[in-house]
CSV table of C-alpha atoms and ligand atoms in Angstrom, one decimal:
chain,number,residue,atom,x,y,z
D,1,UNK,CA,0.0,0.0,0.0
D,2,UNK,CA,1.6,3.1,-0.9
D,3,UNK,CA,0.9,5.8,1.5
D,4,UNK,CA,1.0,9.9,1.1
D,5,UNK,CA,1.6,12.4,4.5
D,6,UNK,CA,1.4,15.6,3.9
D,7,UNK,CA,1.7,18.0,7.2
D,8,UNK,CA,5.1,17.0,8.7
D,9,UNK,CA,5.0,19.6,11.8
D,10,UNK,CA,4.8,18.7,15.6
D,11,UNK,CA,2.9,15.7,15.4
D,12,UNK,CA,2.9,14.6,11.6
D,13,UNK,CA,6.8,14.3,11.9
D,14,UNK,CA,6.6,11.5,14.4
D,15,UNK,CA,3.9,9.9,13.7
D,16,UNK,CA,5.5,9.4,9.6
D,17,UNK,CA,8.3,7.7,11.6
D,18,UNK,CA,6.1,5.6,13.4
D,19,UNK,CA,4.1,4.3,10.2
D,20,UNK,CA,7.5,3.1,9.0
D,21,UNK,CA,8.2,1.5,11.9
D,22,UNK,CA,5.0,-0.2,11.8
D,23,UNK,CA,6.0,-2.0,8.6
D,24,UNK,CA,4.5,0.9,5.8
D,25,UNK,CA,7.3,1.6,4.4
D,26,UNK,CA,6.1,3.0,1.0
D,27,UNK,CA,5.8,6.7,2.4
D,28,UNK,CA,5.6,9.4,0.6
D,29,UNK,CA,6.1,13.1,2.5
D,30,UNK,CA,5.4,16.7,1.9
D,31,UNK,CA,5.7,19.9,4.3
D,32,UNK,CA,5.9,23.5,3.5
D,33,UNK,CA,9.0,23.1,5.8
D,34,UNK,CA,11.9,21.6,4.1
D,35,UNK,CA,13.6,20.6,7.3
D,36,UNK,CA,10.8,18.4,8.6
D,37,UNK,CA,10.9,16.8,4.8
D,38,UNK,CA,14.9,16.2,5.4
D,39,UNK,CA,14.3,14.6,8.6
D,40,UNK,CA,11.4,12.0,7.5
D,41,UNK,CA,13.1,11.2,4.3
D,42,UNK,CA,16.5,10.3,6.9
D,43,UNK,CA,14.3,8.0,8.8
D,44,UNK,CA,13.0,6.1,5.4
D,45,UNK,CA,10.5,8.2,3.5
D,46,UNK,CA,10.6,9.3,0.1
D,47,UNK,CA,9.6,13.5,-0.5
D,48,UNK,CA,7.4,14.2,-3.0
D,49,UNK,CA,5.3,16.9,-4.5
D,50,UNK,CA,1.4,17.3,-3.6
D,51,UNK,CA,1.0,16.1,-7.4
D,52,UNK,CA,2.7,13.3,-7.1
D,53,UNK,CA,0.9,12.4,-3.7
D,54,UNK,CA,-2.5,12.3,-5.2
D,55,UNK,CA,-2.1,10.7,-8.1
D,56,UNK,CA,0.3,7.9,-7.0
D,57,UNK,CA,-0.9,7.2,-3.4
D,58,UNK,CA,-4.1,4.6,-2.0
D,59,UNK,CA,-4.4,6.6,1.0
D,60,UNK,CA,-3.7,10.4,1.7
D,61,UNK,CA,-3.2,11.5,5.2
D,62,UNK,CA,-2.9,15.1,6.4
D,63,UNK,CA,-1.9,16.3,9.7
D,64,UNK,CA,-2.4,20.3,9.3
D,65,UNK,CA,-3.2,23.4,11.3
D,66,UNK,CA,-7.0,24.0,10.9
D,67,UNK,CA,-9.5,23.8,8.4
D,68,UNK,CA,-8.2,26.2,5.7
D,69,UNK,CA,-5.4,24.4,5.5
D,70,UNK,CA,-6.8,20.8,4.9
D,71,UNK,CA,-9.6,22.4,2.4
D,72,UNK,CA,-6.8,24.4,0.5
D,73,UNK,CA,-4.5,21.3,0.0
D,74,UNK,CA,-7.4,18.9,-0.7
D,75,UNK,CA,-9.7,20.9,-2.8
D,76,UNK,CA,-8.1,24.5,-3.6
D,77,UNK,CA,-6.7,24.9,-7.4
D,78,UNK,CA,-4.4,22.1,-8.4
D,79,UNK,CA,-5.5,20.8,-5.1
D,80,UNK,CA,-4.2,16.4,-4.1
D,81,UNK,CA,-8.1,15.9,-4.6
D,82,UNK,CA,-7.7,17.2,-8.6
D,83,UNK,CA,-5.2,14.3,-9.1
D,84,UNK,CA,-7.0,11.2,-6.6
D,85,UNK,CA,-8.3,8.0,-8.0
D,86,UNK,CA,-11.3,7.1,-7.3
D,87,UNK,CA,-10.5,3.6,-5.6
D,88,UNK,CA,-8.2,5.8,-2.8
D,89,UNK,CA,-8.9,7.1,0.6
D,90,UNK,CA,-8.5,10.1,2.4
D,91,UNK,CA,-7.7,10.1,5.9
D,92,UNK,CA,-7.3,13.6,7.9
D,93,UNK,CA,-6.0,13.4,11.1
D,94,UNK,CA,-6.0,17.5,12.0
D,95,UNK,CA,-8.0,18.5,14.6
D,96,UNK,CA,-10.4,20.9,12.5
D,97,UNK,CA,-14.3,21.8,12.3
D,98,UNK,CA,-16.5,18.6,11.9
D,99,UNK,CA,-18.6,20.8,9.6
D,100,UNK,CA,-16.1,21.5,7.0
D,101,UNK,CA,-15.0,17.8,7.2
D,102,UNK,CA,-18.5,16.8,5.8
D,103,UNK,CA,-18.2,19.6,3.3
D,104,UNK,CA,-14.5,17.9,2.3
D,105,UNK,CA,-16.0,14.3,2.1
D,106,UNK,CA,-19.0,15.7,0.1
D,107,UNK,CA,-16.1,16.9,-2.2
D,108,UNK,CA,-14.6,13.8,-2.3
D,109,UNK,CA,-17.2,12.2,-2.5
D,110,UNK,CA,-18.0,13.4,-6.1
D,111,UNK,CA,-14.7,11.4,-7.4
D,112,UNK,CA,-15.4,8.1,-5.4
D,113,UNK,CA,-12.7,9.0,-2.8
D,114,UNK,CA,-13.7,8.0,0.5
D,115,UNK,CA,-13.1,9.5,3.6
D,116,UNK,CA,-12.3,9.2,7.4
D,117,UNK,CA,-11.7,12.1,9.8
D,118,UNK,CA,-9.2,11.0,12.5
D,119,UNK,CA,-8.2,13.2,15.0
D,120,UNK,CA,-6.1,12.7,17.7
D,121,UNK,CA,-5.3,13.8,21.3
D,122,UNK,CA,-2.2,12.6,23.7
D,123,UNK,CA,0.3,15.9,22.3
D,124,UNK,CA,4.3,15.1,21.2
D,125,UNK,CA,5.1,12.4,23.6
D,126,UNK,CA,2.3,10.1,22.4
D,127,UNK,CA,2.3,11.1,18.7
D,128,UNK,CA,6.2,9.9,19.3
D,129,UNK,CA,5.4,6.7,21.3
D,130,UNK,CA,2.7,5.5,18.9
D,131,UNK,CA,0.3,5.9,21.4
D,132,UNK,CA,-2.3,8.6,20.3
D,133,UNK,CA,-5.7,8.6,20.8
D,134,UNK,CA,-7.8,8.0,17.8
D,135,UNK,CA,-11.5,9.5,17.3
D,136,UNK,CA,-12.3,8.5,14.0
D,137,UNK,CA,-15.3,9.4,11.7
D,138,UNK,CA,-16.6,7.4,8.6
D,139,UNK,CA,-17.9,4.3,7.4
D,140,UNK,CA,-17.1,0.9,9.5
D,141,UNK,CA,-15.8,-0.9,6.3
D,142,UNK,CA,-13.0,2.3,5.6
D,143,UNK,CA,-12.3,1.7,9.2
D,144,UNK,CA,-11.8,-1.6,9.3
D,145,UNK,CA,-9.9,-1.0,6.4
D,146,UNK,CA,-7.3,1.7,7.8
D,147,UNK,CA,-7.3,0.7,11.3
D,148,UNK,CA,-4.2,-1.1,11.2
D,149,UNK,CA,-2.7,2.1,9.7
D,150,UNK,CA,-3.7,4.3,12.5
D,151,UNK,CA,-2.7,1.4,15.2
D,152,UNK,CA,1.1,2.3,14.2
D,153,UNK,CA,0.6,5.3,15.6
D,154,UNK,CA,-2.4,5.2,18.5
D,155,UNK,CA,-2.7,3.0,21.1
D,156,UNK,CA,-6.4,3.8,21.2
D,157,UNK,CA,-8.4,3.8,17.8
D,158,UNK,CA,-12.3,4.0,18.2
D,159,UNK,CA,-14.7,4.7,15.7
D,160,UNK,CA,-17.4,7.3,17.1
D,161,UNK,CA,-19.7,7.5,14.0
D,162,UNK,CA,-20.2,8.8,10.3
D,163,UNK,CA,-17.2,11.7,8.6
D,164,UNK,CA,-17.5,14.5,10.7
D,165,UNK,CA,-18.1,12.4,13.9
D,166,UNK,CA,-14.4,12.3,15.4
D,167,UNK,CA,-13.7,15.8,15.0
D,168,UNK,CA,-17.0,16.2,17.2
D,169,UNK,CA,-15.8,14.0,20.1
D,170,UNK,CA,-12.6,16.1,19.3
D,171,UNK,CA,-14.0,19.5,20.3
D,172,UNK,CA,-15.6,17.5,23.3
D,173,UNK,CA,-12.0,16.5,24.6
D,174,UNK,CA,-10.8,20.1,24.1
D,175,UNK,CA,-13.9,21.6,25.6
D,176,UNK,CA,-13.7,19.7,28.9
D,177,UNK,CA,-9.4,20.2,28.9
D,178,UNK,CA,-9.8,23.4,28.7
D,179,UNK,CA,-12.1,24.0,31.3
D,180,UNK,CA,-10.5,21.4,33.6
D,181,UNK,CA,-7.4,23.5,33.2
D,182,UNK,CA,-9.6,26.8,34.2
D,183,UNK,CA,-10.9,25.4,37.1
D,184,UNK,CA,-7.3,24.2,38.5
D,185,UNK,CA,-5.8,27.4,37.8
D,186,UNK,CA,-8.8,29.4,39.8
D,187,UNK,CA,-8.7,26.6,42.9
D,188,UNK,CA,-4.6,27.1,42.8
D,189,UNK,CA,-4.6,30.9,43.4
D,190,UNK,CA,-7.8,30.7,45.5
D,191,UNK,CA,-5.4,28.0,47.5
D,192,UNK,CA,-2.8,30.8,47.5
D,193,UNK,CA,-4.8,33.6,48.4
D,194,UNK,CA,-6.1,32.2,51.5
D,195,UNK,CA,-2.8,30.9,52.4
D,196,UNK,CA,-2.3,27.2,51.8
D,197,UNK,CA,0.4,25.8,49.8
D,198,UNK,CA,-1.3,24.7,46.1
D,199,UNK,CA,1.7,22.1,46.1
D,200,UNK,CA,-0.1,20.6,49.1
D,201,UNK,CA,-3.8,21.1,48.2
D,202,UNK,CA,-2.5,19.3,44.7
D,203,UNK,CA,-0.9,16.3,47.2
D,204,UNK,CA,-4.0,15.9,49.0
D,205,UNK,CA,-7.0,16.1,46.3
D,206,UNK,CA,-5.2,14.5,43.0
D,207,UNK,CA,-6.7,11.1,44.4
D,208,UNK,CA,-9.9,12.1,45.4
D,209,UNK,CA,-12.8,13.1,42.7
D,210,UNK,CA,-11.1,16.6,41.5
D,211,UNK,CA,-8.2,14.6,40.2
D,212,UNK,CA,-7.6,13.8,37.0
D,213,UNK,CA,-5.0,13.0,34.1
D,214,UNK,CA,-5.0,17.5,33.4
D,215,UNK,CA,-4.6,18.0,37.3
D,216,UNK,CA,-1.4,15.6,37.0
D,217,UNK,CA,-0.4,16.9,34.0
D,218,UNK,CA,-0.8,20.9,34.4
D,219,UNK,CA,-0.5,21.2,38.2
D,220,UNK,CA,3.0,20.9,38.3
D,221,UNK,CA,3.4,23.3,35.4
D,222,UNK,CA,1.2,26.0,37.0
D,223,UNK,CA,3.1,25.7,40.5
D,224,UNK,CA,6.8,25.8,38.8
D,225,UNK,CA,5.7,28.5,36.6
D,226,UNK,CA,6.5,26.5,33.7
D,227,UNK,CA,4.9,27.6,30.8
D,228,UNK,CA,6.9,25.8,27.8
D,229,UNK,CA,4.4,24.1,25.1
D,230,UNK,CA,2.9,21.5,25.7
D,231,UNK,CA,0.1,22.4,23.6
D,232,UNK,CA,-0.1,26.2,22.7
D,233,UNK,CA,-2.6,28.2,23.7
D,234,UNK,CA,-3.4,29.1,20.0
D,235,UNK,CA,-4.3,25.8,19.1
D,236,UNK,CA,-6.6,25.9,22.0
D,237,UNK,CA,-8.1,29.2,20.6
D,238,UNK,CA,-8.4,27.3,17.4
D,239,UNK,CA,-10.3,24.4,18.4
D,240,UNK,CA,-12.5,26.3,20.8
D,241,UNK,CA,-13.5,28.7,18.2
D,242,UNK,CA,-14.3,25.7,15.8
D,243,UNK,CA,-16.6,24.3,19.0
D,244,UNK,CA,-18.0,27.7,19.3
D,245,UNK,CA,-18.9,27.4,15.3
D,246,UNK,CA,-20.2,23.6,15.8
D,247,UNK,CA,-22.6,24.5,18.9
D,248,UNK,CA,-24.0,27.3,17.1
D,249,UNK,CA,-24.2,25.6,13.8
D,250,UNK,CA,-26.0,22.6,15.6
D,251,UNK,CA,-27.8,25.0,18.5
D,252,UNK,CA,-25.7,23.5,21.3
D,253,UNK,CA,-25.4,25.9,24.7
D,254,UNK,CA,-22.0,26.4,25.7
D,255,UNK,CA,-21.8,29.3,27.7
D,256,UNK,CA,-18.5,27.7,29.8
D,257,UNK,CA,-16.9,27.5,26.5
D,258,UNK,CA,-17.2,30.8,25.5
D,259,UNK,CA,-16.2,31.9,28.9
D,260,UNK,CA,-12.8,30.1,28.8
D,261,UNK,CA,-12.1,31.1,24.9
D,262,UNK,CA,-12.2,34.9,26.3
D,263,UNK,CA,-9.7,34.6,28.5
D,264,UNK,CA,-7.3,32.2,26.5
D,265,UNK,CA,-7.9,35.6,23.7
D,266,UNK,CA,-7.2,37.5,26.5
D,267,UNK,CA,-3.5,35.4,27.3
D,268,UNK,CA,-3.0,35.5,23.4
D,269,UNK,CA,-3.5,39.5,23.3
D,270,UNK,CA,-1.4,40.3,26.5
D,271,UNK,CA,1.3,37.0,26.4
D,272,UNK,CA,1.0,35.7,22.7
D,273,UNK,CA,-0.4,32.3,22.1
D,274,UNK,CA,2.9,30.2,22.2
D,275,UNK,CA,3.0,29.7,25.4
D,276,UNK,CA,1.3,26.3,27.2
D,277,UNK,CA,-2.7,26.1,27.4
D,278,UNK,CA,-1.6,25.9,31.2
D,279,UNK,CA,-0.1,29.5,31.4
D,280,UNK,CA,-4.2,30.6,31.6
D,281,UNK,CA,-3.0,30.5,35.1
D,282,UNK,CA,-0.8,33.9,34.3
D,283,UNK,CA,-4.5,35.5,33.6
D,284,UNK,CA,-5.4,34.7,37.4
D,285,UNK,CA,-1.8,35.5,38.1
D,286,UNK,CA,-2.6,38.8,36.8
D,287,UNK,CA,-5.7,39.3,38.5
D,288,UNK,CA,-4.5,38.9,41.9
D,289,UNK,CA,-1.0,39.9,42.1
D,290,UNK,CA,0.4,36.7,43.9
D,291,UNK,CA,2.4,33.8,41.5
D,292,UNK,CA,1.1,30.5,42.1
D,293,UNK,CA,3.6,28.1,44.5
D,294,UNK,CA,5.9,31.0,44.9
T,1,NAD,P1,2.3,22.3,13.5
T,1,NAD,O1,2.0,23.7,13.2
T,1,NAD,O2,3.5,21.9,14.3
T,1,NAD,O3,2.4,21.5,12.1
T,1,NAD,C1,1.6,21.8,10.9
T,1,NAD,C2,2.5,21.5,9.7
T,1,NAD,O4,1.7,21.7,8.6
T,1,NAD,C3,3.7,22.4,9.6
T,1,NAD,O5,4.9,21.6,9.5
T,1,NAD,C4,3.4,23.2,8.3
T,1,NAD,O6,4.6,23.5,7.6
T,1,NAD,C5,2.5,22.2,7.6
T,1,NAD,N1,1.7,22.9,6.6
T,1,NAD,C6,0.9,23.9,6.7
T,1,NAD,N2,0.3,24.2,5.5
T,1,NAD,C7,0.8,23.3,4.6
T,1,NAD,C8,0.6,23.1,3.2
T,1,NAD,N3,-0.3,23.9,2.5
T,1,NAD,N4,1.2,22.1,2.6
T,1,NAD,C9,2.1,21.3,3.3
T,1,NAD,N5,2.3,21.4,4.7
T,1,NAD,C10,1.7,22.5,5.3
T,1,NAD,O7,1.0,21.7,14.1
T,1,NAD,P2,0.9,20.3,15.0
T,1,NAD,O8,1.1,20.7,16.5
T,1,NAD,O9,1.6,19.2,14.4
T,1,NAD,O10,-0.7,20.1,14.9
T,1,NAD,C11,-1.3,19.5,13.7
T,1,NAD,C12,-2.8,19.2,14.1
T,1,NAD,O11,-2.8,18.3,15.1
T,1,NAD,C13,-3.5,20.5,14.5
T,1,NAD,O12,-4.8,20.4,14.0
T,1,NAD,C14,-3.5,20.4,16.0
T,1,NAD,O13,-4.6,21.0,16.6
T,1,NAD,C15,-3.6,18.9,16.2
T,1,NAD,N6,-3.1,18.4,17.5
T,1,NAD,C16,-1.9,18.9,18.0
T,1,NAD,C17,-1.5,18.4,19.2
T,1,NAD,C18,-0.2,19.0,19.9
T,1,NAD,O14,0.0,18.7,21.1
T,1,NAD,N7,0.6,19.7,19.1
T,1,NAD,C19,-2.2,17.4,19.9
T,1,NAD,C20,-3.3,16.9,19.3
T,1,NAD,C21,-3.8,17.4,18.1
């Protein structure tokens, strides 16, 4: 099965090493950034052109930014889709509005290309173990089809329904991280403020019903004042503004999302948006004067 990956950035970069170590070895790569190209190709890939992806490849992944970027390479002006046969598959694995991945596999559709949206969560340490979280949308038979594909990579790979249907459960996992990660940074500084060490309260709740895997994972950050990405608060922005555009497109309330996206704008407009999702404890930081565990 030759095999097309075109998005070689954070993620994309290990996860195209981990499909050749899962036995595909008939890869074919493509970035924007020539580096990340230089450093697949090193580890067994072969660089090609968009062109030559579409017309040569039986399945086309992407791992891109957002949903402009997947509907310019697909289906913009000499676009992979223009060169597909009709017997391949598309698989995109970005983290991008469910709505515009119906409208790609509508597209697609046209040619006989079918289609599987298959986003992932777990960050750079999982896409480089292999052992991303799949949520996958499209039919069972493409699923059944591609599933060993996406096991090189994931350790989990569930199918949650028709195209459009894993970058839903997608904006549910960022919806609930993100507020998780509200929540902790508000208890931490109230913790402060009344003068209790948050190093402590994080000791004594984490195994109690307030813990959980973001409480493990960002509580140490916010204490140490370690802000380093992680996962940027722009991609955050990104995928709660394409939650915001779901719930109103489907009539979904989601007032706590809104509420967290105005703040993360408000980290983007006063500390930039590189910075780790977990640095939306700077805002409260801000607010009160005091630095968390310090
Ligand atoms: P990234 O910005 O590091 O990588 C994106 C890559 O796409 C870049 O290398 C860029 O050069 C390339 N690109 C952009 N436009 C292109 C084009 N027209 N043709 C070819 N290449 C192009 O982003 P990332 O962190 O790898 O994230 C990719 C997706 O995965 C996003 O949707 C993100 O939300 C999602 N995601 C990221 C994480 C994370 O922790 N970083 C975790 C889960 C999901």
């Amino acid at each position: 099965m030759k095999i097309g990956l075109i998005g070689l950035g954070i993620m994309g970069k290990p996860m195209a090493k981990n499909i050749l170590k899962g036995g595909y070895t008939d890869l074919l790569v493509s970035d924007l950034n020539q580096a990340a190209v230089d450093e697949v190709v090193a580890a067994g890939a072969k660089a090609a052109s968009n062109q030559e992806i579409g017309e040569s490849c039986d399945v086309i992944l992407t791992m891109l930014p957002n949903s402009p970027h997947v509907k310019t390479v697909m289906l913009g002006e000499g676009g992979v889709a223009s060169y597909m046969k009709p017997y391949a598959t598309f698989i995109d694995m970005s983290s991008i509005n469910p709505v515009a991945s119906q409208e790609i596999a509508a597209e697609l559709a046209k040619k006989g290309v079918e289609m599987l949206d298959a986003p992932v969560s777990g960050g750079e340490p999982k896409a480089i173990d292999g052992t991303l979280s799949f949520m996958v949308g499209g039919k069972q038979e493409v699923f059944d089809k591609f599933k060993p594909l996406l096991d090189t990579m994931g350790g989990s790979v569930v199918r949650c329904g028709d195209v459009g249907a894993g970058n839903t459960t997608k904006l549910a996992n960022q919806i609930i991280v993100a507020c998780n990660i509200q929540a902790l940074a508000e208890a931490l500084t109230l913790a402060q403020k009344a003068g209790v060490d948050p190093q402590l309260v994080f000791e004594a709740i984490r195994g109690g019903l307030a813990g959980s895997t973001v409480m493990n994972a960002k509580a140490p950050m916010m204490i140490a004042g370690n802000d380093q990405p992680g996962f940027k608060i722009d991609l955050h922005i990104k995928d709660l503004n394409n939650a915001l555009d779901c719930a109103h497109s489907v009539g979904a309330p989601v007032p706590m999302t809104a509420q967290v996206q105005e703040i993360l704008q408000w980290m983007h407009n006063h500390e930039g948006g590189q910075k780790d999702h977990s640095a939306i404890a700077q805002y409260y930081e801000y607010l009160t004067g005091i630095q968390i565990g310090r």
